[in-house]
PDB file of C-alpha atoms in Angstrom:
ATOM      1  CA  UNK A 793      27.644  76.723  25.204  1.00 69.00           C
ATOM      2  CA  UNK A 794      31.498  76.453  24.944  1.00 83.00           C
ATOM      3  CA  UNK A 795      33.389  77.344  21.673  1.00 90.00           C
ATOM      4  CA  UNK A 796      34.133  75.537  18.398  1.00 92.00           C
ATOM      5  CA  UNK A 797      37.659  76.302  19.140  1.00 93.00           C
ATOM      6  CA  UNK A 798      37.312  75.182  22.785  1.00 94.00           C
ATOM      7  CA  UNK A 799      35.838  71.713  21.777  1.00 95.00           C
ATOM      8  CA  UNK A 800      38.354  71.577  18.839  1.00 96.00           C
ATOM      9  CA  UNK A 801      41.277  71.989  21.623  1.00 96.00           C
ATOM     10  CA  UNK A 802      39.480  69.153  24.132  1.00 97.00           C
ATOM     11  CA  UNK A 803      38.566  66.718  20.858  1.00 97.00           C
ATOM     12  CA  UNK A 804      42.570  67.019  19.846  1.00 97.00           C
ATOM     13  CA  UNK A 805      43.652  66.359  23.296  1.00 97.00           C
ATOM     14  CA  UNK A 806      41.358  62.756  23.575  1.00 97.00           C
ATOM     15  CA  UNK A 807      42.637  61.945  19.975  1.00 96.00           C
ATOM     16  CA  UNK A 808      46.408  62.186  20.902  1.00 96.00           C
ATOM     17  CA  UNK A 809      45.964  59.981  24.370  1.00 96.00           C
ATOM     18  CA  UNK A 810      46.932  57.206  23.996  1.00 93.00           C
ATOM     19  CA  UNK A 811      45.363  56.402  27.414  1.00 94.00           C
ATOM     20  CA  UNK A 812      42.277  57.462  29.834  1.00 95.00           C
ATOM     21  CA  UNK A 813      42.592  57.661  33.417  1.00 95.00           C
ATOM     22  CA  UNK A 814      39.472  56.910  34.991  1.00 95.00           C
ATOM     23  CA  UNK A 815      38.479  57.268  38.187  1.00 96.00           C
ATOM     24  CA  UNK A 816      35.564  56.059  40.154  1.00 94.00           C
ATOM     25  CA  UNK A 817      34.391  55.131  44.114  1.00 93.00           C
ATOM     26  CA  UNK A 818      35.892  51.986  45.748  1.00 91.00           C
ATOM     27  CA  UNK A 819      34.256  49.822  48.321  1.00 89.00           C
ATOM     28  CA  UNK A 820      35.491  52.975  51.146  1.00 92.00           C
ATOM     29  CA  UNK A 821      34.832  55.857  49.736  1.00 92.00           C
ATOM     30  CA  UNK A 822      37.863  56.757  47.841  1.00 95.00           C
ATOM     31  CA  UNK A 823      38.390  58.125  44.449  1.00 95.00           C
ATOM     32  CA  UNK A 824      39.972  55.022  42.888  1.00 94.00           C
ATOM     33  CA  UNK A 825      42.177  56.088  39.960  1.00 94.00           C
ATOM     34  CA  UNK A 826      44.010  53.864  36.799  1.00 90.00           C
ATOM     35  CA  UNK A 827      44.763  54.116  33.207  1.00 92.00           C
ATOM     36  CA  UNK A 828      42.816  52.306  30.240  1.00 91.00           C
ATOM     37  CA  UNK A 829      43.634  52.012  26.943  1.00 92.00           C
ATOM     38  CA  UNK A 830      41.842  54.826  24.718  1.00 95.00           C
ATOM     39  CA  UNK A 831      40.280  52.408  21.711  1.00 94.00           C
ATOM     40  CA  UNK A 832      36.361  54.218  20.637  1.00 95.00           C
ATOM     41  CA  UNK A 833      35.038  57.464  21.429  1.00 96.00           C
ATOM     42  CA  UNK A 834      31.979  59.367  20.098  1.00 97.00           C
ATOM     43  CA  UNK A 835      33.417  62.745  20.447  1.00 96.00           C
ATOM     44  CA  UNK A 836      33.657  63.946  23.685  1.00 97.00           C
ATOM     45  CA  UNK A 837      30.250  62.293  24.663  1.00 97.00           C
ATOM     46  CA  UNK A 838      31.209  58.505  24.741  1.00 97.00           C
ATOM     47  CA  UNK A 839      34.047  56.208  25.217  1.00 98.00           C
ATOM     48  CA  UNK A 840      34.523  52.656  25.417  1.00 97.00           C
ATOM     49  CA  UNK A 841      37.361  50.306  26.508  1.00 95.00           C
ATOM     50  CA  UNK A 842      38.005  46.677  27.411  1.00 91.00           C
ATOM     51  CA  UNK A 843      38.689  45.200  30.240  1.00 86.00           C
ATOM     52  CA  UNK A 844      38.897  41.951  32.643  1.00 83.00           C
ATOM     53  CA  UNK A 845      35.563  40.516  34.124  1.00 79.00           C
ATOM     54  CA  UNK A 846      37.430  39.492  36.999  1.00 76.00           C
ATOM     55  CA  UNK A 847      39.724  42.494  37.754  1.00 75.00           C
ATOM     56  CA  UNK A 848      39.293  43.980  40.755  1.00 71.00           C
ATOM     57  CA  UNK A 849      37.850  47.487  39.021  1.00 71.00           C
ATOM     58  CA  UNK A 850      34.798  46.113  37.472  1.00 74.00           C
ATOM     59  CA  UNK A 851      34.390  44.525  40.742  1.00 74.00           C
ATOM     60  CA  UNK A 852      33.969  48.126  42.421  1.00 78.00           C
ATOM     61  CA  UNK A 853      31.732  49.221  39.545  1.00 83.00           C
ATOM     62  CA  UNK A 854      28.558  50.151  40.295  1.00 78.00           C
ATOM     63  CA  UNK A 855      26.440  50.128  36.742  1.00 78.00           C
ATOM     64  CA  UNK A 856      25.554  54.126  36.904  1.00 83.00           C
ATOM     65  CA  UNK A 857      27.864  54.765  38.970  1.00 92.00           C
ATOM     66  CA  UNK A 858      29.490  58.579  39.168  1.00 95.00           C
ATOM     67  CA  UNK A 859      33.230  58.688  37.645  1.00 97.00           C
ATOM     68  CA  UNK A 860      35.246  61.200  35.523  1.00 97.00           C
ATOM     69  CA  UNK A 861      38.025  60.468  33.041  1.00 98.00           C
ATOM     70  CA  UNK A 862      40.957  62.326  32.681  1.00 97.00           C
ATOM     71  CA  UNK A 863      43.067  63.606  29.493  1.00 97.00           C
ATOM     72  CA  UNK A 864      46.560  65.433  30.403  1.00 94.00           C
ATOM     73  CA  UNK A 865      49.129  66.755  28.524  1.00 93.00           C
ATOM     74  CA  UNK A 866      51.857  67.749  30.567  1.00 88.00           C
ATOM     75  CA  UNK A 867      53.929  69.871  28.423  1.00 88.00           C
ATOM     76  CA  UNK A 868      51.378  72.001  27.000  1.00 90.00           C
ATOM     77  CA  UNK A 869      49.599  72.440  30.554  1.00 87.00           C
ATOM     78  CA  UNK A 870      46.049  71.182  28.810  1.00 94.00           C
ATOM     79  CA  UNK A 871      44.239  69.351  31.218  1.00 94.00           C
ATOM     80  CA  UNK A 872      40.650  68.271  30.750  1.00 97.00           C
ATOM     81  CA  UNK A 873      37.889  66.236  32.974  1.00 97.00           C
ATOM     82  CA  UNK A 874      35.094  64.652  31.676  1.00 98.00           C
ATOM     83  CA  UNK A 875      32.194  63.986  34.559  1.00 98.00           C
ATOM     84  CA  UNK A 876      29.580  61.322  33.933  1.00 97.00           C
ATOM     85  CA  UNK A 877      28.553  57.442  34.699  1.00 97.00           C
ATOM     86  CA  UNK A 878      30.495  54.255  34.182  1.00 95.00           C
ATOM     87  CA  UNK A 879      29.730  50.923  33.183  1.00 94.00           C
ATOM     88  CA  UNK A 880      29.962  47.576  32.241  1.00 92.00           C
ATOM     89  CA  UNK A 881      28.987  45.911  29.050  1.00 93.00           C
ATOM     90  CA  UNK A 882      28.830  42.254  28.275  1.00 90.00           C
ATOM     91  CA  UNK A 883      26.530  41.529  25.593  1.00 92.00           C
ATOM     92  CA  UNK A 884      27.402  40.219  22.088  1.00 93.00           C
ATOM     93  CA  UNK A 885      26.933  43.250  20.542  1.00 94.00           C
ATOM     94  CA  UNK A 886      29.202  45.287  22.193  1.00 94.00           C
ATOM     95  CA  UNK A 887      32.166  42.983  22.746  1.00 94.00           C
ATOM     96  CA  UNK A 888      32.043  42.171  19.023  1.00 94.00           C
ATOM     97  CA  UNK A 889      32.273  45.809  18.330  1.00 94.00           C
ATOM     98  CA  UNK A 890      35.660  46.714  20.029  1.00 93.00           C
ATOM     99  CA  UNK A 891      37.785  43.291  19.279  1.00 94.00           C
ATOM    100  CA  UNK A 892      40.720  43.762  18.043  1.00 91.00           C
ATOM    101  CA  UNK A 893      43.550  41.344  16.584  1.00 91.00           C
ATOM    102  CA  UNK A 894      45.422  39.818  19.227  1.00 90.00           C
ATOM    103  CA  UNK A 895      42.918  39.881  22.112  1.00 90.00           C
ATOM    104  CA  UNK A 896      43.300  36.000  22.074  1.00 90.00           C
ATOM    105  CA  UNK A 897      46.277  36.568  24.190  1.00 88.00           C
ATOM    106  CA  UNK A 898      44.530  38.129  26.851  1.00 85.00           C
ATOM    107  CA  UNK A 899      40.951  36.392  25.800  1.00 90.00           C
ATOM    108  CA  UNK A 900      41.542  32.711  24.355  1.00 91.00           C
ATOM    109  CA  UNK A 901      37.786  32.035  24.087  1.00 92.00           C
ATOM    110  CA  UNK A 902      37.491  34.806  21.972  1.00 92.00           C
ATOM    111  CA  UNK A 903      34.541  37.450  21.962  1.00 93.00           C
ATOM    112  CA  UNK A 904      32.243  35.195  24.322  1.00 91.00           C
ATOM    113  CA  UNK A 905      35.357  34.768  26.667  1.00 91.00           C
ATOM    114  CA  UNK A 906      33.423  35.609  30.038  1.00 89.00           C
ATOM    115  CA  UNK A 907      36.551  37.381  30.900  1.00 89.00           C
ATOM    116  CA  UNK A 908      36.254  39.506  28.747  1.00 92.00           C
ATOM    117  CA  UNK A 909      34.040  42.794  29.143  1.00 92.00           C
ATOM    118  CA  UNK A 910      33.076  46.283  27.833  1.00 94.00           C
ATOM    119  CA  UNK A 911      33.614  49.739  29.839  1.00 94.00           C
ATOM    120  CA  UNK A 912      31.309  52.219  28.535  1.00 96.00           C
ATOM    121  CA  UNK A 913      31.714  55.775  30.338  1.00 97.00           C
ATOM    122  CA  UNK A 914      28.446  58.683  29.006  1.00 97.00           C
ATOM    123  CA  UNK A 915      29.855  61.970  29.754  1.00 98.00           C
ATOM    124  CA  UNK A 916      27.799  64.791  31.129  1.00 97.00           C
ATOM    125  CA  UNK A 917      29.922  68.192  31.877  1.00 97.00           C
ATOM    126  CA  UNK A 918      33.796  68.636  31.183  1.00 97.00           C
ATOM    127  CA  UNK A 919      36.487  70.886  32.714  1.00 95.00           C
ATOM    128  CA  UNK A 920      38.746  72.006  30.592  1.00 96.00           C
ATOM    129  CA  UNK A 921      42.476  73.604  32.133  1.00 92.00           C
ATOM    130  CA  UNK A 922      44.489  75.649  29.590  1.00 90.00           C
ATOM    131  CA  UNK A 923      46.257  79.050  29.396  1.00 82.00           C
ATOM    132  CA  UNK A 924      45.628  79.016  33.349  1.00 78.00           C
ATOM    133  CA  UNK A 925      42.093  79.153  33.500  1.00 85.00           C
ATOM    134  CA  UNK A 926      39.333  76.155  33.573  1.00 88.00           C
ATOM    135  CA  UNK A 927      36.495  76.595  31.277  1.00 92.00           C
ATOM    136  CA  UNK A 928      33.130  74.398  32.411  1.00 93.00           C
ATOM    137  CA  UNK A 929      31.061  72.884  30.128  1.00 94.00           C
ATOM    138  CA  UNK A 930      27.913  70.526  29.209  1.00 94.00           C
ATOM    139  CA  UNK A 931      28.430  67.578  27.169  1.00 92.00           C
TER     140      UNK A 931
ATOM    141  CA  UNK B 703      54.110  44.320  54.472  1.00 68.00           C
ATOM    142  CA  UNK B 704      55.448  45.127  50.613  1.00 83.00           C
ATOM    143  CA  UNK B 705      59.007  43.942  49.549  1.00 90.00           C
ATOM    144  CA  UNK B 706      61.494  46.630  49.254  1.00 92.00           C
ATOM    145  CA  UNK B 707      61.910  45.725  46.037  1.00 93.00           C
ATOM    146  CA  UNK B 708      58.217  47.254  44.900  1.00 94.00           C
ATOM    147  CA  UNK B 709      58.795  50.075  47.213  1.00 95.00           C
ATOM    148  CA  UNK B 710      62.333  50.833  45.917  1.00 96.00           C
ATOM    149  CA  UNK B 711      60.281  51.011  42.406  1.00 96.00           C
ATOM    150  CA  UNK B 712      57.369  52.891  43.629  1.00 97.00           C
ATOM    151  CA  UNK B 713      59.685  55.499  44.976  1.00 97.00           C
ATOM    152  CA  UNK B 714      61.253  55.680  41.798  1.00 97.00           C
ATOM    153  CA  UNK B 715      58.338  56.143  39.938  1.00 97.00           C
ATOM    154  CA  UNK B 716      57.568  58.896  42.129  1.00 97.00           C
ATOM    155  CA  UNK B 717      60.573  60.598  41.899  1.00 96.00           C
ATOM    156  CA  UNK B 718      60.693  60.431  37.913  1.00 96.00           C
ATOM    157  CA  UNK B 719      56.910  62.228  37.815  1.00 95.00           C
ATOM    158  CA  UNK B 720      56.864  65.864  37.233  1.00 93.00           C
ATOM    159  CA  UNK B 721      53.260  65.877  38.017  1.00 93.00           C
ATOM    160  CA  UNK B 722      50.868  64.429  40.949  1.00 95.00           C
ATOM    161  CA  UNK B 723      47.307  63.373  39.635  1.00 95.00           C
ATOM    162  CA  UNK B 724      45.212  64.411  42.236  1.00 95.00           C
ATOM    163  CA  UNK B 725      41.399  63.138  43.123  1.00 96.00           C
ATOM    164  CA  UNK B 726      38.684  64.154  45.502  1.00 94.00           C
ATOM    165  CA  UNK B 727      34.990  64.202  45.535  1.00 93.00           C
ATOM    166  CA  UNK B 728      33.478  67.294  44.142  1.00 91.00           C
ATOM    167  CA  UNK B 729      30.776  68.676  46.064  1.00 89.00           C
ATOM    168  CA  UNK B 730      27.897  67.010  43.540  1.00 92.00           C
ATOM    169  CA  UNK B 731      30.093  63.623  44.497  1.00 92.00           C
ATOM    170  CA  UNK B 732      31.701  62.999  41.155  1.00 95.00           C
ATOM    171  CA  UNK B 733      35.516  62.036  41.272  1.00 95.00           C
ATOM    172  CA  UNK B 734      37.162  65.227  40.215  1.00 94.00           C
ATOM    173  CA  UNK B 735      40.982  65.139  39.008  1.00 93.00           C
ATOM    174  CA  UNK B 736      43.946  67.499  38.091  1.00 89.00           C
ATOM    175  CA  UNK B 737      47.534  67.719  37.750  1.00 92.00           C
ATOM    176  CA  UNK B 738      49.448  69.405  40.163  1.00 91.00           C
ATOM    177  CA  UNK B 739      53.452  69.837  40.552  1.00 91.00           C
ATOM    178  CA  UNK B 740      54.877  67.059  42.466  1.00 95.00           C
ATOM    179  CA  UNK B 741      56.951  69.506  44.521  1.00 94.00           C
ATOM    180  CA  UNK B 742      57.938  67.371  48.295  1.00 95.00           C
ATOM    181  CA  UNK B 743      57.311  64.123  49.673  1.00 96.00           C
ATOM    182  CA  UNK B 744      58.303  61.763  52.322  1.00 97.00           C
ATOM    183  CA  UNK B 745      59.344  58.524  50.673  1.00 96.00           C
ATOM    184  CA  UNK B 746      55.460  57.385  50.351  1.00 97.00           C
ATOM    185  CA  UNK B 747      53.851  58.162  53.188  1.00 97.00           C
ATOM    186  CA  UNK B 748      53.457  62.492  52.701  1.00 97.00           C
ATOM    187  CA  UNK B 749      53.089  64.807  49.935  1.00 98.00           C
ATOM    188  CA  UNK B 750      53.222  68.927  49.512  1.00 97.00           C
ATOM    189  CA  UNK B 751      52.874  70.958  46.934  1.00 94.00           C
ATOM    190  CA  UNK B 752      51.274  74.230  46.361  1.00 91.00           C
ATOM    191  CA  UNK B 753      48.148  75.983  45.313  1.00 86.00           C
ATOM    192  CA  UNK B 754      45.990  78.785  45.050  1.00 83.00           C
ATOM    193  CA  UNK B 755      43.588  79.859  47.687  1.00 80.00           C
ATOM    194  CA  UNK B 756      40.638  81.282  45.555  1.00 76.00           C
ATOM    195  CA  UNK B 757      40.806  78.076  43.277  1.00 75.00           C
ATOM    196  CA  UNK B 758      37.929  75.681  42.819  1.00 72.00           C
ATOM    197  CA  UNK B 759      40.017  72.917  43.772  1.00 71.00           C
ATOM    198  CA  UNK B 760      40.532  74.136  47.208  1.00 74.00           C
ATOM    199  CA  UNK B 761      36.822  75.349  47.383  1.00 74.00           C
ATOM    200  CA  UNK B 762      35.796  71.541  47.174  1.00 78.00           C
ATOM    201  CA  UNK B 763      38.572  70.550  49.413  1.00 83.00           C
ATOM    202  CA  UNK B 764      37.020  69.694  53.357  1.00 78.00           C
ATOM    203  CA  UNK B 765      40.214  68.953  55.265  1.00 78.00           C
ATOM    204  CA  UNK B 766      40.421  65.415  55.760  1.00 83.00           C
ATOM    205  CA  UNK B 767      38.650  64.220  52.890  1.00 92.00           C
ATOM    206  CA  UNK B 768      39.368  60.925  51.564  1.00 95.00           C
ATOM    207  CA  UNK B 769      41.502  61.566  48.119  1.00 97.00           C
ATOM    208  CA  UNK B 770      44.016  59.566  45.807  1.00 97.00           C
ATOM    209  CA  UNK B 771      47.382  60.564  44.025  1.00 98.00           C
ATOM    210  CA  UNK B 772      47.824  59.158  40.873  1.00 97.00           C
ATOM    211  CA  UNK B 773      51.435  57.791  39.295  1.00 97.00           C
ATOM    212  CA  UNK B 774      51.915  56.532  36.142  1.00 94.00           C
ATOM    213  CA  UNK B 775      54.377  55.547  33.556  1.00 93.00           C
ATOM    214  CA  UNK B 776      52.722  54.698  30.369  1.00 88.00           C
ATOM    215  CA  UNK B 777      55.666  53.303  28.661  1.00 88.00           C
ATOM    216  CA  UNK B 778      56.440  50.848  30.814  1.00 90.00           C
ATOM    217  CA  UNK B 779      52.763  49.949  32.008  1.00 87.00           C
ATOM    218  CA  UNK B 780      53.305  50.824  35.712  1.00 94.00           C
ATOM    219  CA  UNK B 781      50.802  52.409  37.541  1.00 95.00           C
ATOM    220  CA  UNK B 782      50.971  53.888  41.317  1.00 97.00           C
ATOM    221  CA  UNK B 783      47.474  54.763  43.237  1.00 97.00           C
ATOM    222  CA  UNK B 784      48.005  56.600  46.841  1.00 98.00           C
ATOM    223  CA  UNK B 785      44.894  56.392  48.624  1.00 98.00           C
ATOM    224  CA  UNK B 786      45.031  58.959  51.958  1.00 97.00           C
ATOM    225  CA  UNK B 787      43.869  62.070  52.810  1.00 97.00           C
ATOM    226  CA  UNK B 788      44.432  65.874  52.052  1.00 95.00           C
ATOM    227  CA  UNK B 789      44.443  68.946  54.419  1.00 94.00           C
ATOM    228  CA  UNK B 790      44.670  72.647  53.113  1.00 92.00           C
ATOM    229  CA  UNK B 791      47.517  73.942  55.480  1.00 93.00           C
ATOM    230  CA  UNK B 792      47.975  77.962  56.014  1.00 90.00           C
ATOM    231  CA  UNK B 793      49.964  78.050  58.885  1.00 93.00           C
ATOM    232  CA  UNK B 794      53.484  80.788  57.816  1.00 93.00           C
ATOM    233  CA  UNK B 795      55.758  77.597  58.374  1.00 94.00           C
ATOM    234  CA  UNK B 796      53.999  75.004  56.373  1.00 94.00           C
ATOM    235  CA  UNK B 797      54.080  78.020  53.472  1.00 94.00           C
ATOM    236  CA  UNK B 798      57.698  78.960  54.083  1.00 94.00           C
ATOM    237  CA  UNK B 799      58.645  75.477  53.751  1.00 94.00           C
ATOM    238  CA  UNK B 800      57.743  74.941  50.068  1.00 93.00           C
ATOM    239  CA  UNK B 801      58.446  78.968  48.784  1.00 94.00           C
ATOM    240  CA  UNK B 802      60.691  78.899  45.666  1.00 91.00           C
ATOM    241  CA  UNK B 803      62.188  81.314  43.619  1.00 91.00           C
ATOM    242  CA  UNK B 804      59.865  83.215  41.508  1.00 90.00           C
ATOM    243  CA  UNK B 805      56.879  82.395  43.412  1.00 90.00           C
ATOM    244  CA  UNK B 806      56.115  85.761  43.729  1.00 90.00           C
ATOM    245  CA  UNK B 807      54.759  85.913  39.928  1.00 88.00           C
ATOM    246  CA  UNK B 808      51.954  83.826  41.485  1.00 86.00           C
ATOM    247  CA  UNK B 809      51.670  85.309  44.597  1.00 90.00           C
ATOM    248  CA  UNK B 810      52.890  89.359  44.586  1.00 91.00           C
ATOM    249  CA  UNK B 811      52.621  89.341  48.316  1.00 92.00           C
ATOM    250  CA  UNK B 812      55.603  86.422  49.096  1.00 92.00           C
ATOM    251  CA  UNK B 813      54.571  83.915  51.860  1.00 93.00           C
ATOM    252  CA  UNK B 814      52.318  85.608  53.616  1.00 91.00           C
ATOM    253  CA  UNK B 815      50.048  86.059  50.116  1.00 91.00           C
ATOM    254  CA  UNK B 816      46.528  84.950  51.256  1.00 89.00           C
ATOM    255  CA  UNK B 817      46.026  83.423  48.202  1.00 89.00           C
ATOM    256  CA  UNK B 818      49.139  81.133  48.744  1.00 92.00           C
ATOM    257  CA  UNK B 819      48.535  77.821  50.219  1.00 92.00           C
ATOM    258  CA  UNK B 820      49.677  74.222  50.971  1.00 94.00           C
ATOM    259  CA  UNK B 821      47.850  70.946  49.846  1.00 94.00           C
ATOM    260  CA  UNK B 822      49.093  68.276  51.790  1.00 96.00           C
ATOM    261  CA  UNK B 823      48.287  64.895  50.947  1.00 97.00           C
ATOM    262  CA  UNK B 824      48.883  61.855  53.477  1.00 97.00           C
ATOM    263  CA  UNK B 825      48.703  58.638  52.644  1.00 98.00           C
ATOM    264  CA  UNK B 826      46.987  55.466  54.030  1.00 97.00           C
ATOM    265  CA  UNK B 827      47.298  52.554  51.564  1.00 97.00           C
ATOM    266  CA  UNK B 828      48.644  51.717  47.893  1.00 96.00           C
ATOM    267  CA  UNK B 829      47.583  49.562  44.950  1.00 95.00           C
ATOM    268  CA  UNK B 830      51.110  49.199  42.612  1.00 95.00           C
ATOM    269  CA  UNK B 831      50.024  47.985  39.072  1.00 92.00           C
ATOM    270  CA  UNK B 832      53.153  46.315  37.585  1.00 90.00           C
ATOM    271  CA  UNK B 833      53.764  43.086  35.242  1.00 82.00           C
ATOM    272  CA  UNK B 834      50.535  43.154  34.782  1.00 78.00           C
ATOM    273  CA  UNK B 835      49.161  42.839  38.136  1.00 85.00           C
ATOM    274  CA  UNK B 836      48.588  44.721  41.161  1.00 88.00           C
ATOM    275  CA  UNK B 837      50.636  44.795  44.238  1.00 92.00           C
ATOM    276  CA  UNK B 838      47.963  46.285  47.311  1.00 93.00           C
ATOM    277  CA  UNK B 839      50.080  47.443  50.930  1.00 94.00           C
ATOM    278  CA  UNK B 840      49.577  49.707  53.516  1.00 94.00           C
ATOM    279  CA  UNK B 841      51.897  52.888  53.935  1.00 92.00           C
TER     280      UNK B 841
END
């Protein structure tokens, strides 16, 4: 069990990211690292993002596949890793539920735009850097 | 081969990070990432910086393992993965070479502290994300 105040600390720290840095497998075997936009999370349990069908990432991704995000705020030394399984969503549902304004630019057919896709990432344990010291936890 | 243009602004994104984002496998095979100091490097192609013995991260670490440093500027949507390998090095010289001023409030025993040692990271290939696309060369 970790602490109110410990999950407090790790919920602020997703809620003033403006971006998550996932990282997953590629094709050879190496961690394979970028930044997404941080647009829904369910606590520390769930997030969700958009991104391109075609980009070469969803290519890599495995549906299940083992991948951590990353939160880090540099000036503060809080670090935190979230451990758990990626992927990608393209039904109605969940394309209608994280459009946004705008996303014609990047997806002129709208929410049925085949380009356009859902990254869904479950957490399962966290590590959580501050004051020095990691605390490890279950999601 | 990559223009010297993108490497000129690779380089210069390394040079303006304070930090290194650093990935490996974790011994359950999850990508596991932290922030380190981004303390030495050679252009691209090598980076140092220091760590502690005893901790986790260099536990997990089999020398050789595949890895990935992580670069990013969020403001102006660049993004630098390093894909290589990393090597724990203890050797007096390797240590000597990246002692500072005030290390010893870390490790109480200087450079021959056994709890003082070297991650070296060296790189293989690069994927620049830039104008929103991505720029893949070898290093």
């Amino acid at each position: 069990m970790v602490t109110k105040e410990i999950e407090d600390k790790c919920l602020d720290l997703v809620k003033r990211s403006g971006i998550i840095i996932l990282s997953n497998l590629n094709e050879k075997g190496y961690p394979s690292t970028r930044a997404l936009l941080n647009m829904k999370s369910n606590g520390l349990k769930e997030f969700w993002t958009t991104t391109n069908t075609s980009s070469k990432k969803v290519g890599q991704i495995k549906n299940g596949q083992k991948a951590s995000l990353y939160f880090i705020d540099e000036k503060n030394f809080l670090g935190l890793t979230l451990f758990g399984t990626v992927r990608i969503l393209q039904d109605e549902n969940s394309k209608k539920k994280l459009w946004q304004n705008g996303f014609e630019m990047y997806y002129p057919k709208g929410v049925s735009d085949p380009d356009y896709s859902v990254l869904y990432f479950k957490t399962g344990s966290a590590e959580f850097y501050h004051d020095l010291s990691i605390v490890e936890f279950e999601i």
